[in-house]
Amino acid sequence: MGIIWWLIVGLIAGWLTGKIMGSGGQGTLMDIIIGLVGALVGGFLMRMVGFSGEGGMIYTILVATLGAVLLTWIFRKVTASKPA
């Protein structure tokens, strides 16, 4: 059940990130990948500021979404084309 749970969290967080950042339409697999990597980033950041991660399903989805939004924002800043 653990792997299925992470895939569901990744899918939800990736979908929410697409809605928040306006980057929808990348497909289910990309949404899952963005959400899963976002969960790692968000979990790391939350531990850095002192949150334990014991908040249940909603907390996990929110942290994954926070990480995915941050990851997407950084990616866009790094890959943004500069004016000539």
mmCIF file of C-alpha atoms in Angstrom:
data_model
loop_
_atom_site.group_PDB
_atom_site.id
_atom_site.type_symbol
_atom_site.label_atom_id
_atom_site.label_comp_id
_atom_site.label_asym_id
_atom_site.label_seq_id
_atom_site.Cartn_x
_atom_site.Cartn_y
_atom_site.Cartn_z
ATOM 1 C CA MET A 1 0.000 0.000 0.000
ATOM 2 C CA GLY A 2 2.964 2.368 0.556
ATOM 3 C CA ILE A 3 3.912 2.681 -3.127
ATOM 4 C CA ILE A 4 0.300 3.230 -4.149
ATOM 5 C CA TRP A 5 -0.054 5.919 -1.451
ATOM 6 C CA TRP A 6 3.035 7.767 -2.739
ATOM 7 C CA LEU A 7 1.768 7.589 -6.325
ATOM 8 C CA ILE A 8 -1.598 9.017 -5.259
ATOM 9 C CA VAL A 9 0.088 11.815 -3.262
ATOM 10 C CA GLY A 10 2.384 12.541 -6.219
ATOM 11 C CA LEU A 11 -0.528 12.685 -8.622
ATOM 12 C CA ILE A 12 -2.583 14.996 -6.404
ATOM 13 C CA ALA A 13 0.376 17.285 -5.596
ATOM 14 C CA GLY A 14 1.433 17.415 -9.256
ATOM 15 C CA TRP A 15 -2.112 18.223 -10.355
ATOM 16 C CA LEU A 16 -2.447 20.953 -7.695
ATOM 17 C CA THR A 17 0.901 22.409 -8.750
ATOM 18 C CA GLY A 18 -0.281 22.537 -12.348
ATOM 19 C CA LYS A 19 -3.374 24.447 -11.241
ATOM 20 C CA ILE A 20 -1.409 26.827 -8.991
ATOM 21 C CA MET A 21 1.465 27.483 -11.387
ATOM 22 C CA GLY A 22 -0.519 27.304 -14.624
ATOM 23 C CA SER A 23 1.528 24.450 -16.025
ATOM 24 C CA GLY A 24 -1.189 21.853 -16.517
ATOM 25 C CA GLY A 25 -1.414 19.510 -19.459
ATOM 26 C CA GLN A 26 1.931 17.803 -18.969
ATOM 27 C CA GLY A 27 0.361 14.396 -18.457
ATOM 28 C CA THR A 28 -0.290 12.092 -15.550
ATOM 29 C CA LEU A 29 3.227 10.645 -15.402
ATOM 30 C CA MET A 30 4.843 14.087 -15.266
ATOM 31 C CA ASP A 31 2.342 15.191 -12.605
ATOM 32 C CA ILE A 32 3.303 12.175 -10.480
ATOM 33 C CA ILE A 33 7.028 12.826 -10.936
ATOM 34 C CA ILE A 34 6.691 16.529 -10.071
ATOM 35 C CA GLY A 35 4.559 15.662 -7.052
ATOM 36 C CA LEU A 36 6.946 12.968 -5.773
ATOM 37 C CA VAL A 37 10.034 15.143 -6.141
ATOM 38 C CA GLY A 38 8.061 17.983 -4.583
ATOM 39 C CA ALA A 39 7.263 15.740 -1.608
ATOM 40 C CA LEU A 40 10.979 15.166 -1.060
ATOM 41 C CA VAL A 41 11.782 18.872 -1.371
ATOM 42 C CA GLY A 42 8.844 19.921 0.800
ATOM 43 C CA GLY A 43 9.614 17.291 3.443
ATOM 44 C CA PHE A 44 13.239 18.400 3.605
ATOM 45 C CA LEU A 45 12.255 22.062 3.954
ATOM 46 C CA MET A 46 9.646 21.337 6.630
ATOM 47 C CA ARG A 47 12.184 19.354 8.671
ATOM 48 C CA MET A 48 14.636 22.244 8.344
ATOM 49 C CA VAL A 49 12.142 24.625 9.939
ATOM 50 C CA GLY A 50 11.215 22.158 12.675
ATOM 51 C CA PHE A 51 8.027 20.419 11.546
ATOM 52 C CA SER A 52 7.997 16.678 12.231
ATOM 53 C CA GLY A 53 5.770 15.499 9.406
ATOM 54 C CA GLU A 54 3.161 13.849 11.601
ATOM 55 C CA GLY A 55 0.102 15.484 10.111
ATOM 56 C CA GLY A 56 -1.729 12.817 8.153
ATOM 57 C CA MET A 57 -2.880 12.697 4.574
ATOM 58 C CA ILE A 58 -3.793 16.375 4.109
ATOM 59 C CA TYR A 59 -0.480 17.512 5.622
ATOM 60 C CA THR A 60 1.447 15.179 3.308
ATOM 61 C CA ILE A 61 -0.370 16.453 0.226
ATOM 62 C CA LEU A 62 0.133 20.092 1.261
ATOM 63 C CA VAL A 63 3.859 19.573 1.909
ATOM 64 C CA ALA A 64 4.274 17.756 -1.410
ATOM 65 C CA THR A 65 2.420 20.546 -3.205
ATOM 66 C CA LEU A 66 4.515 23.215 -1.488
ATOM 67 C CA GLY A 67 7.698 21.442 -2.564
ATOM 68 C CA ALA A 68 6.435 20.927 -6.109
ATOM 69 C CA VAL A 69 5.422 24.586 -6.458
ATOM 70 C CA LEU A 70 8.841 25.687 -5.207
ATOM 71 C CA LEU A 71 10.585 23.232 -7.520
ATOM 72 C CA THR A 72 8.535 24.411 -10.506
ATOM 73 C CA TRP A 73 9.226 28.066 -9.698
ATOM 74 C CA ILE A 74 12.993 27.460 -9.431
ATOM 75 C CA PHE A 75 12.987 25.442 -12.655
ATOM 76 C CA ARG A 76 11.207 28.251 -14.484
ATOM 77 C CA LYS A 77 13.645 30.866 -13.157
ATOM 78 C CA VAL A 78 16.664 28.794 -14.202
ATOM 79 C CA THR A 79 15.333 27.940 -17.669
ATOM 80 C CA ALA A 80 13.736 31.314 -18.474
ATOM 81 C CA SER A 81 15.038 32.741 -21.717
ATOM 82 C CA LYS A 82 16.883 35.984 -21.286
ATOM 83 C CA PRO A 83 16.179 38.905 -23.627
ATOM 84 C CA ALA A 84 18.773 39.407 -26.341
#
